[in-house]
PDB file of N, CA and C in Angstrom:
ATOM      1  N   MET A   1       0.855  -1.163   0.000  1.00  0.00           N
ATOM      2  CA  MET A   1       0.000   0.000   0.000  1.00  0.00           C
ATOM      3  C   MET A   1       0.899   1.223   0.000  1.00  0.00           C
ATOM      4  N   SER A   2       0.532   2.202  -0.788  1.00  0.00           N
ATOM      5  CA  SER A   2       1.313   3.435  -0.834  1.00  0.00           C
ATOM      6  C   SER A   2       0.902   4.357   0.314  1.00  0.00           C
ATOM      7  N   ALA A   3       1.746   5.314   0.606  1.00  0.00           N
ATOM      8  CA  ALA A   3       1.439   6.296   1.657  1.00  0.00           C
ATOM      9  C   ALA A   3       0.182   7.080   1.295  1.00  0.00           C
ATOM     10  N   GLY A   4       0.014   7.387   0.003  1.00  0.00           N
ATOM     11  CA  GLY A   4      -1.184   8.104  -0.431  1.00  0.00           C
ATOM     12  C   GLY A   4      -2.456   7.318  -0.173  1.00  0.00           C
ATOM     13  N   THR A   5      -2.423   6.032  -0.413  1.00  0.00           N
ATOM     14  CA  THR A   5      -3.586   5.175  -0.149  1.00  0.00           C
ATOM     15  C   THR A   5      -3.882   5.124   1.341  1.00  0.00           C
ATOM     16  N   ALA A   6      -2.856   4.992   2.152  1.00  0.00           N
ATOM     17  CA  ALA A   6      -3.046   4.953   3.601  1.00  0.00           C
ATOM     18  C   ALA A   6      -3.677   6.249   4.105  1.00  0.00           C
ATOM     19  N   VAL A   7      -3.232   7.374   3.598  1.00  0.00           N
ATOM     20  CA  VAL A   7      -3.795   8.666   3.999  1.00  0.00           C
ATOM     21  C   VAL A   7      -5.245   8.772   3.536  1.00  0.00           C
ATOM     22  N   ALA A   8      -5.537   8.322   2.320  1.00  0.00           N
ATOM     23  CA  ALA A   8      -6.918   8.365   1.810  1.00  0.00           C
ATOM     24  C   ALA A   8      -7.847   7.515   2.670  1.00  0.00           C
ATOM     25  N   LEU A   9      -7.401   6.337   3.083  1.00  0.00           N
ATOM     26  CA  LEU A   9      -8.211   5.493   3.960  1.00  0.00           C
ATOM     27  C   LEU A   9      -8.420   6.156   5.314  1.00  0.00           C
ATOM     28  N   ARG A  10      -7.352   6.735   5.855  1.00  0.00           N
ATOM     29  CA  ARG A  10      -7.447   7.394   7.157  1.00  0.00           C
ATOM     30  C   ARG A  10      -8.442   8.544   7.122  1.00  0.00           C
ATOM     31  N   ASP A  11      -8.416   9.318   6.041  1.00  0.00           N
ATOM     32  CA  ASP A  11      -9.244  10.511   5.938  1.00  0.00           C
ATOM     33  C   ASP A  11     -10.606  10.258   5.305  1.00  0.00           C
ATOM     34  N   GLY A  12     -10.856   9.033   4.839  1.00  0.00           N
ATOM     35  CA  GLY A  12     -12.035   8.758   4.030  1.00  0.00           C
ATOM     36  C   GLY A  12     -13.300   8.411   4.764  1.00  0.00           C
ATOM     37  N   GLY A  13     -13.296   8.283   6.066  1.00  0.00           N
ATOM     38  CA  GLY A  13     -14.522   7.879   6.727  1.00  0.00           C
ATOM     39  C   GLY A  13     -14.499   8.158   8.215  1.00  0.00           C
ATOM     40  N   VAL A  14     -15.601   7.826   8.822  1.00  0.00           N
ATOM     41  CA  VAL A  14     -15.743   7.987  10.260  1.00  0.00           C
ATOM     42  C   VAL A  14     -15.408   6.657  10.912  1.00  0.00           C
ATOM     43  N   TRP A  15     -14.455   6.651  11.815  1.00  0.00           N
ATOM     44  CA  TRP A  15     -14.059   5.426  12.508  1.00  0.00           C
ATOM     45  C   TRP A  15     -14.443   5.587  13.968  1.00  0.00           C
ATOM     46  N   GLY A  16     -15.154   4.597  14.509  1.00  0.00           N
ATOM     47  CA  GLY A  16     -15.624   4.687  15.887  1.00  0.00           C
ATOM     48  C   GLY A  16     -14.889   3.740  16.809  1.00  0.00           C
ATOM     49  N   GLN A  17     -15.270   3.776  18.073  1.00  0.00           N
ATOM     50  CA  GLN A  17     -14.631   2.987  19.102  1.00  0.00           C
ATOM     51  C   GLN A  17     -14.645   1.500  18.755  1.00  0.00           C
ATOM     52  N   ALA A  18     -15.756   1.001  18.249  1.00  0.00           N
ATOM     53  CA  ALA A  18     -15.873  -0.426  17.938  1.00  0.00           C
ATOM     54  C   ALA A  18     -15.473  -0.741  16.502  1.00  0.00           C
ATOM     55  N   TYR A  19     -15.125   0.286  15.720  1.00  0.00           N
ATOM     56  CA  TYR A  19     -14.808   0.095  14.315  1.00  0.00           C
ATOM     57  C   TYR A  19     -13.437   0.690  14.012  1.00  0.00           C
ATOM     58  N   PRO A  20     -12.395  -0.143  14.074  1.00  0.00           N
ATOM     59  CA  PRO A  20     -11.058   0.388  13.812  1.00  0.00           C
ATOM     60  C   PRO A  20     -10.889   0.826  12.361  1.00  0.00           C
ATOM     61  N   GLU A  21      -9.948   1.725  12.158  1.00  0.00           N
ATOM     62  CA  GLU A  21      -9.619   2.230  10.831  1.00  0.00           C
ATOM     63  C   GLU A  21      -9.197   1.081   9.914  1.00  0.00           C
ATOM     64  N   PRO A  22      -9.632   1.072   8.649  1.00  0.00           N
ATOM     65  CA  PRO A  22      -9.220   0.013   7.717  1.00  0.00           C
ATOM     66  C   PRO A  22      -7.693  -0.060   7.609  1.00  0.00           C
ATOM     67  N   GLN A  23      -7.188  -1.248   7.422  1.00  0.00           N
ATOM     68  CA  GLN A  23      -5.755  -1.456   7.349  1.00  0.00           C
ATOM     69  C   GLN A  23      -5.272  -1.821   5.953  1.00  0.00           C
ATOM     70  N   PHE A  24      -6.185  -2.117   5.018  1.00  0.00           N
ATOM     71  CA  PHE A  24      -5.774  -2.536   3.685  1.00  0.00           C
ATOM     72  C   PHE A  24      -6.871  -2.257   2.666  1.00  0.00           C
ATOM     73  N   ASP A  25      -6.506  -2.337   1.408  1.00  0.00           N
ATOM     74  CA  ASP A  25      -7.427  -2.144   0.290  1.00  0.00           C
ATOM     75  C   ASP A  25      -6.988  -3.130  -0.780  1.00  0.00           C
ATOM     76  N   ASP A  26      -7.895  -3.946  -1.286  1.00  0.00           N
ATOM     77  CA  ASP A  26      -7.532  -4.952  -2.270  1.00  0.00           C
ATOM     78  C   ASP A  26      -8.784  -5.405  -2.998  1.00  0.00           C
ATOM     79  N   VAL A  27      -8.652  -6.351  -3.866  1.00  0.00           N
ATOM     80  CA  VAL A  27      -9.777  -6.942  -4.594  1.00  0.00           C
ATOM     81  C   VAL A  27     -10.077  -8.286  -3.959  1.00  0.00           C
ATOM     82  N   PHE A  28     -11.351  -8.531  -3.636  1.00  0.00           N
ATOM     83  CA  PHE A  28     -11.782  -9.741  -2.959  1.00  0.00           C
ATOM     84  C   PHE A  28     -12.912 -10.407  -3.747  1.00  0.00           C
ATOM     85  N   GLU A  29     -13.065 -11.697  -3.559  1.00  0.00           N
ATOM     86  CA  GLU A  29     -14.219 -12.433  -4.081  1.00  0.00           C
ATOM     87  C   GLU A  29     -15.319 -12.330  -3.032  1.00  0.00           C
ATOM     88  N   VAL A  30     -16.494 -11.844  -3.433  1.00  0.00           N
ATOM     89  CA  VAL A  30     -17.616 -11.728  -2.507  1.00  0.00           C
ATOM     90  C   VAL A  30     -18.342 -13.070  -2.481  1.00  0.00           C
ATOM     91  N   LEU A  31     -18.366 -13.703  -1.312  1.00  0.00           N
ATOM     92  CA  LEU A  31     -19.016 -15.000  -1.146  1.00  0.00           C
ATOM     93  C   LEU A  31     -20.483 -14.846  -0.773  1.00  0.00           C
ATOM     94  N   GLU A  32     -20.772 -13.877   0.083  1.00  0.00           N
ATOM     95  CA  GLU A  32     -22.138 -13.603   0.540  1.00  0.00           C
ATOM     96  C   GLU A  32     -22.275 -12.106   0.761  1.00  0.00           C
ATOM     97  N   SER A  33     -23.497 -11.605   0.623  1.00  0.00           N
ATOM     98  CA  SER A  33     -23.755 -10.209   0.973  1.00  0.00           C
ATOM     99  C   SER A  33     -25.215 -10.054   1.355  1.00  0.00           C
ATOM    100  N   ARG A  34     -25.465  -9.106   2.235  1.00  0.00           N
ATOM    101  CA  ARG A  34     -26.846  -8.780   2.616  1.00  0.00           C
ATOM    102  C   ARG A  34     -26.886  -7.355   3.123  1.00  0.00           C
ATOM    103  N   TRP A  35     -28.039  -6.719   2.920  1.00  0.00           N
ATOM    104  CA  TRP A  35     -28.218  -5.332   3.340  1.00  0.00           C
ATOM    105  C   TRP A  35     -28.663  -5.291   4.795  1.00  0.00           C
ATOM    106  N   LEU A  36     -28.161  -4.339   5.530  1.00  0.00           N
ATOM    107  CA  LEU A  36     -28.570  -4.086   6.905  1.00  0.00           C
ATOM    108  C   LEU A  36     -29.267  -2.732   6.936  1.00  0.00           C
ATOM    109  N   LYS A  37     -30.516  -2.738   7.337  1.00  0.00           N
ATOM    110  CA  LYS A  37     -31.312  -1.501   7.416  1.00  0.00           C
ATOM    111  C   LYS A  37     -31.316  -0.737   6.096  1.00  0.00           C
ATOM    112  N   GLU A  38     -31.210  -1.475   4.976  1.00  0.00           N
ATOM    113  CA  GLU A  38     -31.227  -0.893   3.627  1.00  0.00           C
ATOM    114  C   GLU A  38     -30.195   0.222   3.453  1.00  0.00           C
ATOM    115  N   LYS A  39     -29.120   0.174   4.236  1.00  0.00           N
ATOM    116  CA  LYS A  39     -28.148   1.249   4.202  1.00  0.00           C
ATOM    117  C   LYS A  39     -26.705   0.745   4.204  1.00  0.00           C
ATOM    118  N   HIS A  40     -26.461  -0.336   4.935  1.00  0.00           N
ATOM    119  CA  HIS A  40     -25.111  -0.867   5.086  1.00  0.00           C
ATOM    120  C   HIS A  40     -25.038  -2.249   4.433  1.00  0.00           C
ATOM    121  N   LEU A  41     -23.913  -2.569   3.848  1.00  0.00           N
ATOM    122  CA  LEU A  41     -23.749  -3.840   3.153  1.00  0.00           C
ATOM    123  C   LEU A  41     -22.792  -4.731   3.937  1.00  0.00           C
ATOM    124  N   ARG A  42     -23.314  -5.850   4.453  1.00  0.00           N
ATOM    125  CA  ARG A  42     -22.512  -6.835   5.191  1.00  0.00           C
ATOM    126  C   ARG A  42     -22.084  -7.904   4.199  1.00  0.00           C
ATOM    127  N   MET A  43     -20.802  -8.269   4.212  1.00  0.00           N
ATOM    128  CA  MET A  43     -20.280  -9.237   3.245  1.00  0.00           C
ATOM    129  C   MET A  43     -19.375 -10.266   3.908  1.00  0.00           C
ATOM    130  N   LYS A  44     -19.272 -11.414   3.263  1.00  0.00           N
ATOM    131  CA  LYS A  44     -18.234 -12.391   3.544  1.00  0.00           C
ATOM    132  C   LYS A  44     -17.403 -12.439   2.274  1.00  0.00           C
ATOM    133  N   VAL A  45     -16.109 -12.167   2.395  1.00  0.00           N
ATOM    134  CA  VAL A  45     -15.237 -12.072   1.227  1.00  0.00           C
ATOM    135  C   VAL A  45     -14.035 -12.999   1.390  1.00  0.00           C
ATOM    136  N   ARG A  46     -13.414 -13.330   0.243  1.00  0.00           N
ATOM    137  CA  ARG A  46     -12.255 -14.228   0.271  1.00  0.00           C
ATOM    138  C   ARG A  46     -11.126 -13.632  -0.559  1.00  0.00           C
ATOM    139  N   LYS A  47      -9.900 -13.804  -0.055  1.00  0.00           N
ATOM    140  CA  LYS A  47      -8.687 -13.394  -0.764  1.00  0.00           C
ATOM    141  C   LYS A  47      -7.594 -14.400  -0.421  1.00  0.00           C
ATOM    142  N   ASP A  48      -6.992 -14.988  -1.444  1.00  0.00           N
ATOM    143  CA  ASP A  48      -5.885 -15.937  -1.256  1.00  0.00           C
ATOM    144  C   ASP A  48      -6.234 -17.044  -0.265  1.00  0.00           C
ATOM    145  N   GLY A  49      -7.478 -17.543  -0.329  1.00  0.00           N
ATOM    146  CA  GLY A  49      -7.898 -18.645   0.532  1.00  0.00           C
ATOM    147  C   GLY A  49      -8.343 -18.242   1.918  1.00  0.00           C
ATOM    148  N   CYS A  50      -8.192 -16.978   2.295  1.00  0.00           N
ATOM    149  CA  CYS A  50      -8.623 -16.494   3.611  1.00  0.00           C
ATOM    150  C   CYS A  50      -9.995 -15.830   3.481  1.00  0.00           C
ATOM    151  N   VAL A  51     -10.884 -16.110   4.430  1.00  0.00           N
ATOM    152  CA  VAL A  51     -12.236 -15.545   4.423  1.00  0.00           C
ATOM    153  C   VAL A  51     -12.322 -14.477   5.510  1.00  0.00           C
ATOM    154  N   PHE A  52     -12.936 -13.334   5.157  1.00  0.00           N
ATOM    155  CA  PHE A  52     -13.053 -12.201   6.066  1.00  0.00           C
ATOM    156  C   PHE A  52     -14.509 -11.736   6.117  1.00  0.00           C
ATOM    157  N   SER A  53     -14.922 -11.197   7.257  1.00  0.00           N
ATOM    158  CA  SER A  53     -16.189 -10.486   7.370  1.00  0.00           C
ATOM    159  C   SER A  53     -15.911  -9.024   7.063  1.00  0.00           C
ATOM    160  N   ALA A  54     -16.820  -8.388   6.338  1.00  0.00           N
ATOM    161  CA  ALA A  54     -16.624  -6.987   5.966  1.00  0.00           C
ATOM    162  C   ALA A  54     -17.960  -6.260   6.015  1.00  0.00           C
ATOM    163  N   ILE A  55     -17.886  -4.957   6.192  1.00  0.00           N
ATOM    164  CA  ILE A  55     -19.095  -4.140   6.139  1.00  0.00           C
ATOM    165  C   ILE A  55     -18.761  -2.819   5.458  1.00  0.00           C
ATOM    166  N   GLN A  56     -19.665  -2.379   4.599  1.00  0.00           N
ATOM    167  CA  GLN A  56     -19.532  -1.064   3.972  1.00  0.00           C
ATOM    168  C   GLN A  56     -20.671  -0.212   4.502  1.00  0.00           C
ATOM    169  N   PHE A  57     -20.326   0.792   5.293  1.00  0.00           N
ATOM    170  CA  PHE A  57     -21.330   1.686   5.850  1.00  0.00           C
ATOM    171  C   PHE A  57     -21.789   2.670   4.781  1.00  0.00           C
ATOM    172  N   ASN A  58     -23.083   2.978   4.787  1.00  0.00           N
ATOM    173  CA  ASN A  58     -23.683   3.928   3.846  1.00  0.00           C
ATOM    174  C   ASN A  58     -23.334   3.584   2.407  1.00  0.00           C
ATOM    175  N   ALA A  59     -23.448   2.298   2.083  1.00  0.00           N
ATOM    176  CA  ALA A  59     -23.107   1.804   0.744  1.00  0.00           C
ATOM    177  C   ALA A  59     -24.120   2.325  -0.278  1.00  0.00           C
ATOM    178  N   PRO A  60     -23.648   2.701  -1.452  1.00  0.00           N
ATOM    179  CA  PRO A  60     -24.600   3.128  -2.495  1.00  0.00           C
ATOM    180  C   PRO A  60     -25.433   1.938  -2.957  1.00  0.00           C
ATOM    181  N   GLN A  61     -26.721   2.149  -3.123  1.00  0.00           N
ATOM    182  CA  GLN A  61     -27.609   1.096  -3.608  1.00  0.00           C
ATOM    183  C   GLN A  61     -27.351   0.869  -5.090  1.00  0.00           C
ATOM    184  N   ARG A  62     -27.233  -0.390  -5.504  1.00  0.00           N
ATOM    185  CA  ARG A  62     -27.069  -0.716  -6.919  1.00  0.00           C
ATOM    186  C   ARG A  62     -28.431  -0.969  -7.537  1.00  0.00           C
ATOM    187  N   GLU A  63     -28.622  -0.467  -8.739  1.00  0.00           N
ATOM    188  CA  GLU A  63     -29.869  -0.714  -9.459  1.00  0.00           C
ATOM    189  C   GLU A  63     -29.876  -2.145  -9.969  1.00  0.00           C
ATOM    190  N   THR A  64     -31.049  -2.789  -9.928  1.00  0.00           N
ATOM    191  CA  THR A  64     -31.180  -4.154 -10.443  1.00  0.00           C
ATOM    192  C   THR A  64     -32.019  -4.126 -11.704  1.00  0.00           C
ATOM    193  N   GLY A  65     -31.805  -5.155 -12.531  1.00  0.00           N
ATOM    194  CA  GLY A  65     -32.627  -5.330 -13.714  1.00  0.00           C
ATOM    195  C   GLY A  65     -32.156  -4.562 -14.858  1.00  0.00           C
TER     196      GLY A  65
END
């Protein structure tokens, strides 16, 4: 990760007590996803054989169809 990417992640969102600042940015295979309160996207993702839980707060809604 470049210093510019690290700064963008640090400055890019609101991080709370229970939600630490992101530590990486990469491309993942999405195994599962579901909407929480029609606003946040909860996912199970995989990279290099490792599975991670992820959440995107205030995720943009994708149009279907």
